[in-house]
Coordinates of C-alpha atoms in Angstrom, one line a residue:
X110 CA -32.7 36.0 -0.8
X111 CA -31.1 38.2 -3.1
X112 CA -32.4 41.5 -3.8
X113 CA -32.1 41.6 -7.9
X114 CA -32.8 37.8 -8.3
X115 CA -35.7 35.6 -7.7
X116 CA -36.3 32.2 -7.0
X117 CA -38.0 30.1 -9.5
X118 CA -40.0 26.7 -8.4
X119 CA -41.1 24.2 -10.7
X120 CA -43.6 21.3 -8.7
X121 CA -46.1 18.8 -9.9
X122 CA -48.4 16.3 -8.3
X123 CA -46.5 13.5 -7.1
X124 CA -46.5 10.7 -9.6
X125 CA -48.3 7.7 -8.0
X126 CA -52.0 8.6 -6.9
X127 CA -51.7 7.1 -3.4
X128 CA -49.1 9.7 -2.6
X129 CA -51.4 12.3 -3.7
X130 CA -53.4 14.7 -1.5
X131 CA -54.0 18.2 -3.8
X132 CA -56.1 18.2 -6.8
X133 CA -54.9 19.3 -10.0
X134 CA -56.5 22.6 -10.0
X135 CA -54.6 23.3 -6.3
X136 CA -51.1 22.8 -8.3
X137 CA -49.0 26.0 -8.7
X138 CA -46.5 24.1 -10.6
X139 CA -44.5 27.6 -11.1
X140 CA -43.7 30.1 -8.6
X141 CA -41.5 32.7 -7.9
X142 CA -39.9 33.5 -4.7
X143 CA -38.8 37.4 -3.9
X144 CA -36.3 38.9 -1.6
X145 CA -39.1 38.8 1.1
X146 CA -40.0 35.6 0.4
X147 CA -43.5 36.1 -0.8
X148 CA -44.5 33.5 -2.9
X149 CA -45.6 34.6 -6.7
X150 CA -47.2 31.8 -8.7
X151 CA -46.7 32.5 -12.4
X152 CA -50.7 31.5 -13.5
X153 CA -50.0 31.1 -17.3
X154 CA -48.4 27.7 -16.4
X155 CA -51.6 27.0 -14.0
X156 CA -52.9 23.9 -16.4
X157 CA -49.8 23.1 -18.3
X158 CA -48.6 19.4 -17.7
X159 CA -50.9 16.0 -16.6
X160 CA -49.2 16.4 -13.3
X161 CA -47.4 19.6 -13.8
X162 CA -44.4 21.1 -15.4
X163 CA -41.0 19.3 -15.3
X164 CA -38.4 21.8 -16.1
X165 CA -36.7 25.1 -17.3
X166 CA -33.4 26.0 -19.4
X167 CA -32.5 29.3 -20.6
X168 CA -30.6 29.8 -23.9
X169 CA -27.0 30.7 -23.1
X170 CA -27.3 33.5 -26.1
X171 CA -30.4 34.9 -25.2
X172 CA -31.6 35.2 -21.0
X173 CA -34.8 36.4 -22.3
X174 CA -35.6 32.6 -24.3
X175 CA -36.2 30.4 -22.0
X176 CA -37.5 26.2 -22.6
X177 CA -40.1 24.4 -20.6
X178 CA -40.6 20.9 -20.4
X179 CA -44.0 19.3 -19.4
X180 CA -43.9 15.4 -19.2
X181 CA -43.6 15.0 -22.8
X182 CA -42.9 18.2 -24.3
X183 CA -40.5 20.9 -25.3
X184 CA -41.7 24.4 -25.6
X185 CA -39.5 27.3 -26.3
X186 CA -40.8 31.0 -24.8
X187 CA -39.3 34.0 -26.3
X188 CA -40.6 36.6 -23.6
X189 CA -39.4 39.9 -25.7
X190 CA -41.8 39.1 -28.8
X191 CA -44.1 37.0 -26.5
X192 CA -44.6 34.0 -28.1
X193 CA -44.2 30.2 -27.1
X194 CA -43.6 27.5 -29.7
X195 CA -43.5 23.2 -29.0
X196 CA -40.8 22.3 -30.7
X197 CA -42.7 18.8 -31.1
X198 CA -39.9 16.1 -30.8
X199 CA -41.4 12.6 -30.6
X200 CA -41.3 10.0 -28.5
X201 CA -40.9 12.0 -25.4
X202 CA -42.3 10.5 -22.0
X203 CA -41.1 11.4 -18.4
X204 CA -39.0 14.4 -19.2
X205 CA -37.0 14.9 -15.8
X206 CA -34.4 17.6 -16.1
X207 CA -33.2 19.8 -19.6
X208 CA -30.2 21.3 -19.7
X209 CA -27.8 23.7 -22.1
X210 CA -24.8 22.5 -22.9
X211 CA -23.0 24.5 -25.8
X212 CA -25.1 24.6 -28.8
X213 CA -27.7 22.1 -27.8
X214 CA -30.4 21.1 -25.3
X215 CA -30.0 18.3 -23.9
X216 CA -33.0 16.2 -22.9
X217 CA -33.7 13.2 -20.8
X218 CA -36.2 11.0 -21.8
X219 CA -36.2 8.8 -18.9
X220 CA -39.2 7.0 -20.0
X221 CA -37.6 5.4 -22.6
X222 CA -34.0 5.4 -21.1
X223 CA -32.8 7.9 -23.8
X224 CA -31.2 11.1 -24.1
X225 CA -32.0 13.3 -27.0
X226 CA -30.1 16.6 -28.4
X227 CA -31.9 20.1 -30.1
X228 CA -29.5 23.0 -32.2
X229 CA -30.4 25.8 -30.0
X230 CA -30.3 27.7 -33.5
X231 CA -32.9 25.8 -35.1
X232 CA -34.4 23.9 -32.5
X233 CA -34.3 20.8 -34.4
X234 CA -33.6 17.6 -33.4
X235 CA -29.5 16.8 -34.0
X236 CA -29.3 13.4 -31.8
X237 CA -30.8 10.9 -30.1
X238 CA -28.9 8.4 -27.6
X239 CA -30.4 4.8 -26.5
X240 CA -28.9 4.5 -22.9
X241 CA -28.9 0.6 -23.7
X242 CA -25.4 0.9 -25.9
X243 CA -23.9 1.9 -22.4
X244 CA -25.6 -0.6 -20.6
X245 CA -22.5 -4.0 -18.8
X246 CA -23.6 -7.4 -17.8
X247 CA -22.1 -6.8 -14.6
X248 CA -24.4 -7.4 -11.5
X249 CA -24.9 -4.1 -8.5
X250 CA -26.0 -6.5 -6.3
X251 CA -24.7 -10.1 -5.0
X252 CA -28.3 -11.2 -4.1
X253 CA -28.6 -14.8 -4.6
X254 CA -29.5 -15.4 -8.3
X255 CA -32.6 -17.8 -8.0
X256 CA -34.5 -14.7 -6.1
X257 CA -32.9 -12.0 -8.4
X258 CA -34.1 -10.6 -11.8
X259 CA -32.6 -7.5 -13.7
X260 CA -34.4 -5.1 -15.5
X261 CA -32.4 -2.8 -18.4
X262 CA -32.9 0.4 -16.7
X263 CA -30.1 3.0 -16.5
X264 CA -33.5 5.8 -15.5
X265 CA -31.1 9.2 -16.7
X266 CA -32.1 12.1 -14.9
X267 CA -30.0 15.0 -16.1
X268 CA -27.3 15.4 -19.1
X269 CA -24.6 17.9 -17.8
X270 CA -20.5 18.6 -18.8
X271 CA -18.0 17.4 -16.7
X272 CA -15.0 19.8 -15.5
X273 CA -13.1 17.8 -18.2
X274 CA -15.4 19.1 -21.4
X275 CA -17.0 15.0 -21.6
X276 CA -20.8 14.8 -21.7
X277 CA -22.2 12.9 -18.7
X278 CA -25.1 11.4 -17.6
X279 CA -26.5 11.3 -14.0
X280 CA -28.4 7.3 -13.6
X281 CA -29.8 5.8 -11.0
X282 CA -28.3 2.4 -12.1
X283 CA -24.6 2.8 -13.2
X284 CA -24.2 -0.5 -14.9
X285 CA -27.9 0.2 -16.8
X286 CA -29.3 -2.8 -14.8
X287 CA -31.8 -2.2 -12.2
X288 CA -31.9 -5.0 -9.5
X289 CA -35.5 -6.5 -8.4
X290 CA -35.6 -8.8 -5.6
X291 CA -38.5 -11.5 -5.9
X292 CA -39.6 -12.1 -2.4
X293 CA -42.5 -14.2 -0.9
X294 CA -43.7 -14.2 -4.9
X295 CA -43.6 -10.3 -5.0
X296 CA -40.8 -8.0 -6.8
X297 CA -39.3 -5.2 -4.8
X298 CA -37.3 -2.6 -6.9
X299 CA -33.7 -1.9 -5.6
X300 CA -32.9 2.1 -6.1
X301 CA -29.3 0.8 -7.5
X302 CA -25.7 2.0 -7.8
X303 CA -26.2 5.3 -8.7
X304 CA -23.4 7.2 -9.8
X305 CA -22.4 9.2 -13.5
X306 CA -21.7 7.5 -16.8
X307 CA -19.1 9.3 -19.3
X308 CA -21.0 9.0 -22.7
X309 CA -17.9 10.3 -24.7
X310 CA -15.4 7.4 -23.3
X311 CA -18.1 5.3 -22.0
X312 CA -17.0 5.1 -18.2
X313 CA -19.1 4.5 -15.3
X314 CA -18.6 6.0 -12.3
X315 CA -20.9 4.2 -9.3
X316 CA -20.9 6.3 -6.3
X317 CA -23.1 4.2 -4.1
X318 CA -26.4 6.9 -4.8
X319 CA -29.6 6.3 -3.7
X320 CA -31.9 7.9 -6.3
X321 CA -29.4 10.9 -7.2
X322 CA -30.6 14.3 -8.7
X323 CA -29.3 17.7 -10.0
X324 CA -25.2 17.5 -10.1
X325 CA -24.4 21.2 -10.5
X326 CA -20.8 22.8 -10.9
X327 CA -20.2 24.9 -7.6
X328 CA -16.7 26.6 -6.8
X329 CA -14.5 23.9 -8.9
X330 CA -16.7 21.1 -7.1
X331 CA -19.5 18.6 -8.0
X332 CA -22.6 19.2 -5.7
X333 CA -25.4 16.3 -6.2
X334 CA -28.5 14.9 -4.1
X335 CA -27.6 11.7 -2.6
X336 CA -31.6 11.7 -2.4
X337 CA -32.6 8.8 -1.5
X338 CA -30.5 8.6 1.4
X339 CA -31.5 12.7 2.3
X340 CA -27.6 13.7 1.9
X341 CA -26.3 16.5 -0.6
X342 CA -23.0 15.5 -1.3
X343 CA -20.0 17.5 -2.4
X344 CA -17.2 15.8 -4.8
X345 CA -13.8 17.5 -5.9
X346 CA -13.1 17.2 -9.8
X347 CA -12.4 13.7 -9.5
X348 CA -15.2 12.6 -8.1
X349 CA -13.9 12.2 -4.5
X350 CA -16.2 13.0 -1.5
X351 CA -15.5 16.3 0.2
X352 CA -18.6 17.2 1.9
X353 CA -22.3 15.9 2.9
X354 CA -24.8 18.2 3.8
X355 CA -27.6 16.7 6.0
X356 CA -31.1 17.7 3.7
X357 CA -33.8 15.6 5.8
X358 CA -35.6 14.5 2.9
X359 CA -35.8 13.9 -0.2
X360 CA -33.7 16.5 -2.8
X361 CA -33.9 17.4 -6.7
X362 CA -33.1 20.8 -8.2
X363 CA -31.0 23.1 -7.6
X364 CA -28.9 26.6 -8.2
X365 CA -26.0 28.0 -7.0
X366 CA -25.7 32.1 -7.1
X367 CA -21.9 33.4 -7.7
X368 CA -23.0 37.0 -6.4
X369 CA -24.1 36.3 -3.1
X370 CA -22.4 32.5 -2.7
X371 CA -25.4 31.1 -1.8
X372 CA -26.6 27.7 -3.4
X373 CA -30.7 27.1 -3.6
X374 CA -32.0 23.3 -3.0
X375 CA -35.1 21.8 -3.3
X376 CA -36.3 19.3 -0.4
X377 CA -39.9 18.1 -0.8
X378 CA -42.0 16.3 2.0
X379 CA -41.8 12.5 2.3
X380 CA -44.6 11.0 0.4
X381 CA -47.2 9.9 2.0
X382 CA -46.7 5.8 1.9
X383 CA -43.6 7.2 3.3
X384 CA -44.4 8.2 6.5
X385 CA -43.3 7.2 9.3
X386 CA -40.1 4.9 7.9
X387 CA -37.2 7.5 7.9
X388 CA -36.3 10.0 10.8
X389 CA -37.5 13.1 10.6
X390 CA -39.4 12.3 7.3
X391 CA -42.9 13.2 9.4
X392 CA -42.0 16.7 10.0
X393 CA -40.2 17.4 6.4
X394 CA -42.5 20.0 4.3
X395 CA -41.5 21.1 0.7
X396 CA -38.9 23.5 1.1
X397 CA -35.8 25.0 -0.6
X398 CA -32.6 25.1 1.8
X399 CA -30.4 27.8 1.2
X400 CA -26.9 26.4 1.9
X401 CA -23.7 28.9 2.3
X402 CA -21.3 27.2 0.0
X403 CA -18.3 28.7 1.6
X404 CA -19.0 26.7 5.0
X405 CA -21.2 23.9 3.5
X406 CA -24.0 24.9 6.1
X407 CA -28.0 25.3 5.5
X408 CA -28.3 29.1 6.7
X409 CA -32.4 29.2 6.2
X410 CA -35.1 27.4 4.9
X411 CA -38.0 28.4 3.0
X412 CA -41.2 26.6 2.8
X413 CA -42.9 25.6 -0.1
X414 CA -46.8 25.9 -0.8
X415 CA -49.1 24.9 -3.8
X416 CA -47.7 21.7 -4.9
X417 CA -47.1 17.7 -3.6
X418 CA -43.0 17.7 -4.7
X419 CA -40.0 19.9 -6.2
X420 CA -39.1 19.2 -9.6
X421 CA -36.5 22.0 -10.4
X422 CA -35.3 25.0 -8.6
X423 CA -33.6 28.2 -10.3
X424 CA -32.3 31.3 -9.9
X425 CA -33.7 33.8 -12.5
X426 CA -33.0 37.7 -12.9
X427 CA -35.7 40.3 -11.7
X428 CA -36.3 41.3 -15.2
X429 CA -36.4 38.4 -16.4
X430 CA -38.9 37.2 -13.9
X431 CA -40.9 40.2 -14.3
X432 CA -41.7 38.9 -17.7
X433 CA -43.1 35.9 -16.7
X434 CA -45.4 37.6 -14.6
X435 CA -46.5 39.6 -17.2
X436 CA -47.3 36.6 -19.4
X437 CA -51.3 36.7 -20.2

């Protein structure tokens, strides 16, 4: 760890209540980790969110304003006047990662299969995309059609730019389609084709992901969590495989550091219907893996307490982190 940043954590609950084994009041949905790796749960976010907070973006003008996202809203903290404001956009359900890009916030609303745009000046809503108008007829699967249905379903879990200046979107279903097998009178979900879709030239790009998360630019390369099949994979600028890094569970959220070349993931523990079906998924606790970019090797791990899964993980500067203490 370095010693002018800190780590920030953002957990929750886990979603379905059978997974669960904290109770709410347990959750330390933010913390910060320190050079020493003492754990420093920021308590003004103690009761925020159902489950938990979702998410964090800082304003590319201003490191001192930073946006949270619960579930289904959009605050804005300025931590030199002290204040926090919801910016109270509609409609929102499922929030899973927010992200500045430019002028604007991007938001996914994967509830609803939508991604939706704020001016970072006035914090107003400027646009607001339906997934479905990017959605093909083509079939992921070849299952046999008679014990086949599809469901529209792109489920968008982060907006980011591409190293070519295009707006992209990271799905779990590339063609917008999610497969569900009907077997022995019961449908089984199929985690998809995931891969990116261009939303400025309207290309899809299926990589074969299992449940991908958090595509970050590290070094001139795309690094994304293959997470459903426990790999964090590394892609030159046209999307070709360089690298995958063994994660032994399930990853989302990440931050690479330029100053110390370090990249911070987030693993959490396999949940708890889980058990027992993958390798090495018994022994897997919450915990962020820091990975040496220049050698594509997990150097340490750090263990995560207070909370069921990793939502988001980022790399904050002491100052700034020392005003999110501070918050009463």
């Amino acid at each position: 760890m370095e010693s002018n940043k800190m780590i920030m954590v953002i957990g929750s609950l886990n979603a379905n209540p059978a997974d669960r084994e904290m109770t709410r009041s347990d959750l330390r949905s933010v913390q910060l980790i320190g050079p020493d790796k003492q754990f420093l749960p920021i308590g003004y976010f103690q009761s925020w969110g159902e489950l938990g907070m979702s998410s964090m973006a800082v304003d590319p003008a201003n490191r001192m304003k930073l946006y949270f996202a619960t579930s289904s809203d959009i605050y804005l903290f300025d931590l030199e006047s002290g204040t926090q404001n919801n910016l109270h956009i509609n409609g929102l359900n499922d929030i899973h990662e927010i992200s500045a890009i430019g002028e604007n916030l991007w938001i996914t609303n994967t509830k609803h299969d939508e991604i939706v745009s704020v001016n970072i000046q006035s914090n107003t809503v400027q646009r607001r995309v339906n997934l479905a108008d990017y959605s093909c007829s083509a079939s992921e699967s070849g299952e046999d059609p008679e014990n086949t249905e599809w469901v529209d379903k792109f489920h968008v879990n982060l907006v980011f730019q591409g190293f070519d200046g295009d707006l992209y979107v990271l799905v779990h279903h590339t063609s917008g389609r999610q497969v569900v097998n009907r077997i022995s009178k019961k449908l089984l979900k199929r985690q998809g084709n995931g891969g990116v879709v261009n939303i400025d030239t309207n290309t899809r790009i299926p990589l074969n992901f299992k449940a991908p998360h958090s595509v970050r630019h590290v070094n001139g390369e795309y690094w994304v969590f293959d997470s459903g099949h426990f790999e964090l994979k590394v892609f030159d600028k046209s999307w070709k495989l360089k690298e995958s890094i063994d994660t032994k569970g399930f990853g989302r959220g990440g931050e690479y550091s330029p100053s110390s070349g370090m990249y911070y993931a987030g693993v959490s523990a396999t949940r708890k219907r889980y058990l027992g079906l993958f390798p090495g998924g018994d022994t897997v606790p919450n915990m962020i893996q820091v990975i040496d970019t220049s050698e594509y090797k997990i150097v340490d791990t750090v263990p995560v307490p207070g909370i069921e899964q990793i939502n988001n993980v980022y790399c904050i500067d002491q100052d700034v982190a020392d005003r999110l203490l501070q918050m009463a």
